[in-house]
Short mmCIF file of C-alpha atoms in Angstrom, two decimals:
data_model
loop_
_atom_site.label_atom_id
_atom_site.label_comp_id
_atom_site.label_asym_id
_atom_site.label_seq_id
_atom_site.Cartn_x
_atom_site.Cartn_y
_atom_site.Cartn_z
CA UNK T 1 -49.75 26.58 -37.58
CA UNK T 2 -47.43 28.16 -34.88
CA UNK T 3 -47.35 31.53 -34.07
CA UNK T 4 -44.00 33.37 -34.99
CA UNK T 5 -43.10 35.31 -32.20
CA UNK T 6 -40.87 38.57 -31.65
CA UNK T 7 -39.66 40.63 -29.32
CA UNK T 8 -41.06 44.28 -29.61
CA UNK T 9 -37.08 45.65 -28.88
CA UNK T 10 -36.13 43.89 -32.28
CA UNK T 11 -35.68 45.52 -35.20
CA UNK T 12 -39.01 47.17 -37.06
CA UNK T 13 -41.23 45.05 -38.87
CA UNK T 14 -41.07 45.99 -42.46
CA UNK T 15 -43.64 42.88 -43.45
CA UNK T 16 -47.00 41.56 -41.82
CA UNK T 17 -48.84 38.11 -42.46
CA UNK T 18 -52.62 38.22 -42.12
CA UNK T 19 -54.18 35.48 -41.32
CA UNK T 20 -58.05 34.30 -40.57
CA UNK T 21 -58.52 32.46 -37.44
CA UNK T 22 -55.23 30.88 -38.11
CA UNK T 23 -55.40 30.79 -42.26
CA UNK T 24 -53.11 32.43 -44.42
CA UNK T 25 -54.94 35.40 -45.74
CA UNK T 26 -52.09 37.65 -47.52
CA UNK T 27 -48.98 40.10 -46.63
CA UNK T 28 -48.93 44.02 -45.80
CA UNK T 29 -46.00 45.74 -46.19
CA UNK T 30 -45.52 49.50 -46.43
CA UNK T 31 -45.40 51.21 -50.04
CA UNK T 32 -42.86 53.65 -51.26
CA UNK T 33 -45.85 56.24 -50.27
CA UNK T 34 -45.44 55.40 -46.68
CA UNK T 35 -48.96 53.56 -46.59
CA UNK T 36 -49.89 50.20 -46.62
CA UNK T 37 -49.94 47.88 -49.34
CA UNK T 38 -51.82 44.52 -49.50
CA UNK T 39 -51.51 41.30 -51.23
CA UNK T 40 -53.86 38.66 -50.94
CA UNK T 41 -51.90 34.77 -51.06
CA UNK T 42 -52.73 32.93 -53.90
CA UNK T 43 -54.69 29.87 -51.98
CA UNK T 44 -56.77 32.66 -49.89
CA UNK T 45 -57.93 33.93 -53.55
CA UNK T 46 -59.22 30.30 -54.38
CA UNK T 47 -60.39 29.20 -50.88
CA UNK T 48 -61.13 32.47 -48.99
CA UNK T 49 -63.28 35.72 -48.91
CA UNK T 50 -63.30 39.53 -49.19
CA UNK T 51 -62.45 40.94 -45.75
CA UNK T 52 -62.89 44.03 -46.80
CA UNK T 53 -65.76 44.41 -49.64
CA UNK T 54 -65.23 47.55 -50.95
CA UNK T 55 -61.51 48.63 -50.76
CA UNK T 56 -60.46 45.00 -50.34
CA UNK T 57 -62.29 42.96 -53.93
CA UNK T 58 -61.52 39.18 -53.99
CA UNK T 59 -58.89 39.92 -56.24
CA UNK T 60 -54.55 39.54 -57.79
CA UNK T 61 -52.72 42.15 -57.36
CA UNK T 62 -51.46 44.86 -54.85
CA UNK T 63 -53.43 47.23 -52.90
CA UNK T 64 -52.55 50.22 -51.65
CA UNK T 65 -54.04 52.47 -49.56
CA UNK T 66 -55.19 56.03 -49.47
CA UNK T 67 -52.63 58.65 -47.04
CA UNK T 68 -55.84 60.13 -45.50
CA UNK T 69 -58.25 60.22 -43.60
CA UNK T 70 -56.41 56.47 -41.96
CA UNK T 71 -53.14 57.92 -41.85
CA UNK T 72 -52.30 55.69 -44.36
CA UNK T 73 -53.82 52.09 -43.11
CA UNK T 74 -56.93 49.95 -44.40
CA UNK T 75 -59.86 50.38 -42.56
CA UNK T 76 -59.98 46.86 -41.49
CA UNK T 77 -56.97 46.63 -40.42
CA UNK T 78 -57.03 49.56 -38.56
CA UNK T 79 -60.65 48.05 -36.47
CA UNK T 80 -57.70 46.05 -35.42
CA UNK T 81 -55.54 48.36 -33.46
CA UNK T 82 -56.27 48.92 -30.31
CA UNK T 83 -57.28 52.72 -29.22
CA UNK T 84 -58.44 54.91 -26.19
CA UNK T 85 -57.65 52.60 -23.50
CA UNK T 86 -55.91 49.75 -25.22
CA UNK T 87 -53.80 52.42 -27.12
CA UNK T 88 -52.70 54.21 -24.10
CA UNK T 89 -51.97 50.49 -22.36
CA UNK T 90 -49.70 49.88 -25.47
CA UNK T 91 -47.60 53.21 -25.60
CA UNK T 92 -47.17 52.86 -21.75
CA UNK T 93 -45.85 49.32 -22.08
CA UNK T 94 -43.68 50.55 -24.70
CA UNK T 95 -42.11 53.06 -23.10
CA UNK T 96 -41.66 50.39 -19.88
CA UNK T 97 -39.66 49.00 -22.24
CA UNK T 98 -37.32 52.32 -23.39
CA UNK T 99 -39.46 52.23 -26.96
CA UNK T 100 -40.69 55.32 -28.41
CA UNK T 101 -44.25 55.18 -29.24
CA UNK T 102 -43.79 57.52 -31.76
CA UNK T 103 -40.87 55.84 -33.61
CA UNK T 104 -43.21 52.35 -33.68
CA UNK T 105 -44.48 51.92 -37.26
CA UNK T 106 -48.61 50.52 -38.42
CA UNK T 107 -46.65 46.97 -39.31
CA UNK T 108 -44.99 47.12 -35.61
CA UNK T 109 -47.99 47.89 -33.89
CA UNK T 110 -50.13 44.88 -35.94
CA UNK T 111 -47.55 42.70 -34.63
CA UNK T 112 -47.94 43.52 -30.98
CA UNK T 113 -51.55 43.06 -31.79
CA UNK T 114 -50.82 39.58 -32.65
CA UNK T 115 -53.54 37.11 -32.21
CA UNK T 116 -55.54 39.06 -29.47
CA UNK T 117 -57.10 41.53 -31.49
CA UNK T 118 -61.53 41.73 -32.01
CA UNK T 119 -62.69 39.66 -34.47
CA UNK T 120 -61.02 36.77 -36.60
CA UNK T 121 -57.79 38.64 -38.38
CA UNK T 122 -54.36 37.77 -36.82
CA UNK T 123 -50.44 39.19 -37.31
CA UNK T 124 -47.63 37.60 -37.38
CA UNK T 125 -44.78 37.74 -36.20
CA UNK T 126 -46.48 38.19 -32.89
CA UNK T 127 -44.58 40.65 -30.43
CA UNK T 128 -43.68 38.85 -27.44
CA UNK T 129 -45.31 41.11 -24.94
CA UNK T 130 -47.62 40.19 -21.91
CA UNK T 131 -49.22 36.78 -21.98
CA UNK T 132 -52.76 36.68 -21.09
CA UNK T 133 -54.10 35.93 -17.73
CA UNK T 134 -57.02 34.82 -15.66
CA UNK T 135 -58.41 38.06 -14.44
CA UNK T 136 -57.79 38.71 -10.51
CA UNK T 137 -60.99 40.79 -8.00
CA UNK T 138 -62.83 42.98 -10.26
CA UNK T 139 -62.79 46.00 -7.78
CA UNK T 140 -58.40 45.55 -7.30
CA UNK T 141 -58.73 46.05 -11.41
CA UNK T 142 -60.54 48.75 -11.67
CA UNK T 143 -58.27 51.08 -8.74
CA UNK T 144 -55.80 49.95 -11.03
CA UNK T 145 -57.06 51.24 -14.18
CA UNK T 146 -58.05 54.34 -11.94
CA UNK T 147 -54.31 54.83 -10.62
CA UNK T 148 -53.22 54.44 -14.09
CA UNK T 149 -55.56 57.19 -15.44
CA UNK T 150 -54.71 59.75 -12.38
CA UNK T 151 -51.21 58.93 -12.08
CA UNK T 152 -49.80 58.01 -15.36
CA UNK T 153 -48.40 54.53 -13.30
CA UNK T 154 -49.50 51.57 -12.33
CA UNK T 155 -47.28 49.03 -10.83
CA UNK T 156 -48.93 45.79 -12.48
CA UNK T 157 -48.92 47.60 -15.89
CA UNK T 158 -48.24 43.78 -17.38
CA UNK T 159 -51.75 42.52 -16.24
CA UNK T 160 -53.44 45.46 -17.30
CA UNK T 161 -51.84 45.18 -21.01
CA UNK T 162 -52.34 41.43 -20.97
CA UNK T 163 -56.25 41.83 -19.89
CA UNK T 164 -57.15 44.97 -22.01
CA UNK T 165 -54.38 46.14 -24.50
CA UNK T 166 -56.36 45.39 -27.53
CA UNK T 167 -59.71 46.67 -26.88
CA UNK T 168 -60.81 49.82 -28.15
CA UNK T 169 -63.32 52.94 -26.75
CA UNK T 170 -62.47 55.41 -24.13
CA UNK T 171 -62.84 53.53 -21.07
CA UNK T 172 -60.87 51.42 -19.07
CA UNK T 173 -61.69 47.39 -19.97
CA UNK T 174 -60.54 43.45 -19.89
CA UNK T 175 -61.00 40.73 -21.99
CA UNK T 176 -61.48 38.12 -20.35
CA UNK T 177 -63.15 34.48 -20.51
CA UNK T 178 -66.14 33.53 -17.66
CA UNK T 179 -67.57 29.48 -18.05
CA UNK T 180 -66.43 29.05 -21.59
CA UNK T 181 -67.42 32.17 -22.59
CA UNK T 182 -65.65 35.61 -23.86
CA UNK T 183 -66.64 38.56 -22.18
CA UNK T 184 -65.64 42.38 -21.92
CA UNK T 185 -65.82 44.24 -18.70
CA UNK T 186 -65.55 48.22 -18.29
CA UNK T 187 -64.74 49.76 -15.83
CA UNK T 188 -65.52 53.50 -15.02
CA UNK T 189 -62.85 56.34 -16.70
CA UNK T 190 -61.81 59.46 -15.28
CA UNK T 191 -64.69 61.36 -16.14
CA UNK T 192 -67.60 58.82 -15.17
CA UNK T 193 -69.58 58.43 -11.87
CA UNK T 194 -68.67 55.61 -10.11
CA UNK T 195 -72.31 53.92 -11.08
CA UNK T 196 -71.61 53.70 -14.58
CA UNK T 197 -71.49 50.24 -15.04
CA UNK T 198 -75.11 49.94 -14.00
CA UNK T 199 -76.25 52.61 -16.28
CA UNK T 200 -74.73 51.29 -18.85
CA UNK T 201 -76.31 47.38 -17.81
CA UNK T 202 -79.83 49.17 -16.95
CA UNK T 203 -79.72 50.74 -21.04
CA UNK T 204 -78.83 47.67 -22.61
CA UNK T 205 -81.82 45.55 -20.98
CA UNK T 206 -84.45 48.44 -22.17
CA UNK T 207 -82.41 48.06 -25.58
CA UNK T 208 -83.37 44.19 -25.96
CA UNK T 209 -87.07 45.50 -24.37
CA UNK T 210 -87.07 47.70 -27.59
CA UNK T 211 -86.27 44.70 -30.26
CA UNK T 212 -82.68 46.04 -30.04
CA UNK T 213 -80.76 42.76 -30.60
CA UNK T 214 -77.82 42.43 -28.28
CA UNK T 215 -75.16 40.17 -27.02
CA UNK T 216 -76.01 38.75 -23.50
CA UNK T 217 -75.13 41.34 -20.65
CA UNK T 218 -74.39 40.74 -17.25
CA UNK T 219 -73.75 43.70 -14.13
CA UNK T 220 -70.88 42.12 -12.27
CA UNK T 221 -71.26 42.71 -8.74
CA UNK T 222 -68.55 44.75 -6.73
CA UNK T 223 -67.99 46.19 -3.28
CA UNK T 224 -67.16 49.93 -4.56
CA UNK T 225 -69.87 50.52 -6.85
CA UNK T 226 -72.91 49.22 -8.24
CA UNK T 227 -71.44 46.66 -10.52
CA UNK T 228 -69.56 46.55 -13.43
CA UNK T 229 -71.08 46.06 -17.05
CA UNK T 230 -69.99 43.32 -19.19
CA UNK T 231 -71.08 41.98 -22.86
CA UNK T 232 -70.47 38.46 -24.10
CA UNK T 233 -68.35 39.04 -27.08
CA UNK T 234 -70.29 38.52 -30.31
CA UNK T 235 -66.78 38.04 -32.48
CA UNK T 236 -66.37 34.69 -30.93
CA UNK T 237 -69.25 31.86 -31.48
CA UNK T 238 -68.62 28.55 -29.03
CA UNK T 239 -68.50 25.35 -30.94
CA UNK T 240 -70.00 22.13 -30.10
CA UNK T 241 -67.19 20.53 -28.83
CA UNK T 242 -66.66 23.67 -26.36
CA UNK T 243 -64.05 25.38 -28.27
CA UNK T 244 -64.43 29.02 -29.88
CA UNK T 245 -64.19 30.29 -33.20
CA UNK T 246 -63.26 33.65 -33.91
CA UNK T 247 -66.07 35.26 -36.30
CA UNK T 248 -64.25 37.95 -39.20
CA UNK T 249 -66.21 41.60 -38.16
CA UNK T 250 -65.54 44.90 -39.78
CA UNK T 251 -66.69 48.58 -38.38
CA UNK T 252 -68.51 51.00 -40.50
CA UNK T 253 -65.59 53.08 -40.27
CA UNK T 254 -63.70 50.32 -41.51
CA UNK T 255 -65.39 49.43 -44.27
CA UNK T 256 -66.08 53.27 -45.95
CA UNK T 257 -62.15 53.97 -44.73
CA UNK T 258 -63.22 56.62 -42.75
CA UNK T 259 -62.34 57.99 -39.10
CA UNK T 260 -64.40 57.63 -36.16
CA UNK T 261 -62.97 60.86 -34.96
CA UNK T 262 -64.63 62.46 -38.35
CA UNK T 263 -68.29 63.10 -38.37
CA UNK T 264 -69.17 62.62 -41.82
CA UNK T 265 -71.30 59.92 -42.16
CA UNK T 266 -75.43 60.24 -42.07
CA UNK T 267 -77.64 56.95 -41.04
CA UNK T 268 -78.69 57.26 -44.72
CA UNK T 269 -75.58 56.26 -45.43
CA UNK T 270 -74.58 53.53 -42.46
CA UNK T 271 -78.30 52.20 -44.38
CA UNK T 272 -77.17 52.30 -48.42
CA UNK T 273 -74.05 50.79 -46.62
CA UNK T 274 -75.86 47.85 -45.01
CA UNK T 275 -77.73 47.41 -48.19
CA UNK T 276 -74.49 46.97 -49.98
CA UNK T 277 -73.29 44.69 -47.73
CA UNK T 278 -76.03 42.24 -46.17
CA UNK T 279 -78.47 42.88 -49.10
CA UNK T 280 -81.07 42.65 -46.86
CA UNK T 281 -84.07 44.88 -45.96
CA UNK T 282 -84.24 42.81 -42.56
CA UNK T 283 -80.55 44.28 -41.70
CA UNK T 284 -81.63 47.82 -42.28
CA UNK T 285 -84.72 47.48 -40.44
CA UNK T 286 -82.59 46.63 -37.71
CA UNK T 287 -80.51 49.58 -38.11
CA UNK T 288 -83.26 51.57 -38.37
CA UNK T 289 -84.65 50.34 -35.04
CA UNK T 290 -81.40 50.70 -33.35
CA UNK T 291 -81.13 54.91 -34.58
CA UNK T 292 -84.15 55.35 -33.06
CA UNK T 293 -82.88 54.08 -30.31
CA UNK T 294 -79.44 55.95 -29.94
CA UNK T 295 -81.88 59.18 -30.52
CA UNK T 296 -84.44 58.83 -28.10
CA UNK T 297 -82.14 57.75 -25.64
CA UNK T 298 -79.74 59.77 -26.42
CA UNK T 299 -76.93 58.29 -27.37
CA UNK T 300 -75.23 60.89 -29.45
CA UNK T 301 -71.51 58.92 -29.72
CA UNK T 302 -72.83 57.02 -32.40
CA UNK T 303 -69.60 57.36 -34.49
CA UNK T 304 -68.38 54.67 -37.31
CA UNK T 305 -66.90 52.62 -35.16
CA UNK T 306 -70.15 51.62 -32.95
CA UNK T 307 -71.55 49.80 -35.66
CA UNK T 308 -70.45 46.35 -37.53
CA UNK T 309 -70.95 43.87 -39.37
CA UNK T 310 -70.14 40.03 -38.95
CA UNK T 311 -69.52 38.08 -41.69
CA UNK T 312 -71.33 34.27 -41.39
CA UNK T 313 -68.94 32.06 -42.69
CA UNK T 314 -71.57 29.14 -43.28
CA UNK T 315 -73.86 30.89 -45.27
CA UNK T 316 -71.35 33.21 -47.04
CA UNK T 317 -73.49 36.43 -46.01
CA UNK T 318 -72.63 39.63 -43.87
CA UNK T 319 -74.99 40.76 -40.93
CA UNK T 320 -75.46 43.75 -39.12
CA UNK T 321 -73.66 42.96 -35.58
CA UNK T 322 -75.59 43.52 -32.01
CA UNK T 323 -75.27 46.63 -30.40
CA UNK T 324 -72.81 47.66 -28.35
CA UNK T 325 -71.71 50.60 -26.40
CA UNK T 326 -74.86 52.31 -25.91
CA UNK T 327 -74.93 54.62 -23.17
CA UNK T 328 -76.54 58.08 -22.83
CA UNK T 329 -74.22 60.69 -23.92
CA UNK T 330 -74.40 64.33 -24.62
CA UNK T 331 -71.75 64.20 -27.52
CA UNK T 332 -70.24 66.80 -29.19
CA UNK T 333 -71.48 70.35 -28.60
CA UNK T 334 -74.80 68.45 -28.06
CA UNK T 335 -75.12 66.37 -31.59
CA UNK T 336 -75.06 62.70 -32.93
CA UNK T 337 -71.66 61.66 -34.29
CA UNK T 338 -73.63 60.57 -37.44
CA UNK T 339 -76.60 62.50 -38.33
CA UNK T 340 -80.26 61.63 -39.49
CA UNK T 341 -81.39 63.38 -42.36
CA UNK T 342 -78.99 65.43 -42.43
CA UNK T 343 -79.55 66.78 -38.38
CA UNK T 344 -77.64 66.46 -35.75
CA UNK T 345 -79.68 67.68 -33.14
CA UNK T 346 -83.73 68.87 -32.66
CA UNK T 347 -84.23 65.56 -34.73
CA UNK T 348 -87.99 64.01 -34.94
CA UNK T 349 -89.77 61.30 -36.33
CA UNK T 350 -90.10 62.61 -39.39
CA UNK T 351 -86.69 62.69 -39.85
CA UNK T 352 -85.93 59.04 -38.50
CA UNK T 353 -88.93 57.97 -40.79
CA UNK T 354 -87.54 60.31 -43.89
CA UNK T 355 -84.32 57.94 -42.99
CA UNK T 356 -85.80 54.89 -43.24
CA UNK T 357 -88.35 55.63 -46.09
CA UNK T 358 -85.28 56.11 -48.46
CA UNK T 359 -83.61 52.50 -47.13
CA UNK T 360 -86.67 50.64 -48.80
CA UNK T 361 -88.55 50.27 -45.36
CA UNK T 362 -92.32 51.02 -45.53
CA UNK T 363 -93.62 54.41 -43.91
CA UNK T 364 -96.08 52.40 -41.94
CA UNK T 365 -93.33 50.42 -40.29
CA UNK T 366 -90.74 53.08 -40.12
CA UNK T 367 -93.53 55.00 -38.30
CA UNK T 368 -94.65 51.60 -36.34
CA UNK T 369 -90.86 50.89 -34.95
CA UNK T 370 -90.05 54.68 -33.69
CA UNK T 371 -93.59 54.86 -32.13
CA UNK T 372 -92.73 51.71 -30.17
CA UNK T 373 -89.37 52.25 -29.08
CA UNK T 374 -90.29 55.68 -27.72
CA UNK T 375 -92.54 54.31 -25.86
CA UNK T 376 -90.65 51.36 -24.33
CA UNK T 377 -88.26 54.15 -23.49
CA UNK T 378 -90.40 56.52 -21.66
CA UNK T 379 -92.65 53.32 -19.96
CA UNK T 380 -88.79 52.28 -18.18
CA UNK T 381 -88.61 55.98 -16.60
CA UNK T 382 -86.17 57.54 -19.24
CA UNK T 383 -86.86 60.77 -20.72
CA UNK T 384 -86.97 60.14 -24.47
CA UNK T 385 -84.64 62.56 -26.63
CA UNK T 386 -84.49 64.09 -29.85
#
């Protein structure tokens, strides 16, 4: 079908279509509570699935959701709004345009998400901002995104929205498409060294080293730097005739309605959670593989957000989703975002194995899996956490 489109200076949107990789899902609108409420349409309920399992049933009726800790929005709809870098993108177009970012309501900003959000829901109407385009030299984006984050301005703010205003995480990034293929490039933010990119490329080949599965990576080569990392995007699978599909993914955060900005969850739970939804002991171990991981390498920014699930369309199951965003970083006053076992720091293997243990996995392989990734690890020069 056509996308509606509107112009962001119109008046506020007071009602949102969902749709699926084009399909009518259902409407939001706001409730008399000031949160959103949810319908699903009538021939999604016959046809369609859950996109939300637990706060979002396969079911009549109107759903409305809690004030806190989402500020009154779904967690699956909120995966879809852009933040960090593609939120500050957004409130500077916005104010380009004399608009308040403030005085823009959850409906309003789903509409300027539109169709170029991750994964396979879409808005409409669609707010007529920035088309996408082709991106230009990847060094003459990233002084961009630089000037932007020193000065506040940038005087090609329109490419910059159209190339990374939906993306989430902290730093500076495009989406963009390379041979047929969707990728996302970062670039380095205010507070990295300039080398980031290839720390981030070097970690995610030791990951896939370490049975870690992960989308393809690439270091994209660059006359200021070392390169720039970028990931194939795993929410879009190419077809056989060459076109994409968009593939329907949900966060963690998402799917317990919880904040990444909270840290309240435990890998025991991100594991009774991938239970729930994959019903698989295959899933878990590869959760369990990938917190030994963020541990020994040190990747304490392991909030609710850095882990999803993909729903398989063909087969009607949910999977764990590749990793993403694994870097080495100190966190918090020095913890993991979730904890394991209850710890956020001075954590060992008895703890990852305690972790795993309780998930249905078998000692001997819980103890098999952390002995081997701390040793791929420490063989590639890194000096293994805990």
């Amino acid at each position: 079908m056509p996308v509606q489109h509107r112009s962001p200076s119109e008046p506020p949107v007071d009602r949102v279509r969902v749709l699926f990789d084009s399909e009518p899902v259902g409407t939001l609108t706001m409730s008399a509570s000031n949160a959103l409420a949810f319908a699903y349409d009538q021939s999604w309920l016959t046809e369609g699935l859950s996109i939300s399992p637990l706060s979002l049933p396969l079911r009549e009726g109107v759903f409305v959701a809690r004030r806190d800790p989402l500020n009154g929005m779904f967690g699956v709809f909120d995966d879809s709004m852009p933040d960090g870098w593609g939120r500050l993108l957004t409130d500077r177009m916005l104010r380009q345009r004399g608009i308040e970012p403030s005085s823009v309501s959850v409906l309003s900003r789903l509409s300027i998400v539109g169709s170029s959000g991750m994964g396979a829901l879409e808005y409409e109407p669609a707010a007529d901002f920035a088309e996408r385009s082709p991106h230009a030299d990847l060094d003459d984006i990233a002084l961009e995104c630089a000037q932007l984050l020193k000065t506040d301005f940038s005087p090609d703010l329109d490419r910059l929205f159209a190339l990374g205003g939906s993306s989430g995480g902290a730093r500076p990034k495009i989406l963009t498409e390379l041979d047929g293929r969707d990728w996302i490039i970062k670039f380095p933010s205010s507070v990295d060294s300039a080398n980031i990119g290839e720390q981030e490329y070097a970690i995610s080949q030791i990951a896939r080293e370490c049975g870690i599965s992960m989308p393809q990576t690439r270091l994209f080569p660059s006359q200021r730097c070392s390169g720039y990392f970028g990931a194939q995007r795993f929410d879009r699978e190419l077809l056989p005739d060459g076109s994409s599909m968009k593939v329907h993914m949900v966060s963690a955060g998402g799917l317990l309605e919880t904040s990444h900005r909270l840290a309240n969850l435990d890998y025991s739970l991100l594991m009774r959670l991938t239970m729930r939804i994959c019903g698989s002991i295959h899933e878990c171990e590869r959760l369990y593989r990938l917190m030994c991981f963020n541990v020994f390498i040190g990747n304490r920014d392991d909030h609710a957000k850095n882990f999803s699930y993909l729903y398989d369309r063909d087969n009607n199951i949910w999977k764990l989703s590749p990793a993403y965003d694994l870097t080495e970083n100190p966190g918090i006053n020095g913890e993991h975002a979730t904890t394991v076992d209850g710890k956020g720091r001075d954590i060992g293997t008895d703890n990852l194995v305690a972790v795993g243990v309780r998930a249905g996995i078998s000692r001997t392989r819980c103890m098999s899996y952390a002995k081997e990734i701390r040793e791929c690890i420490a063989d590639a020069g890194f000096s293994v956490q805990s």
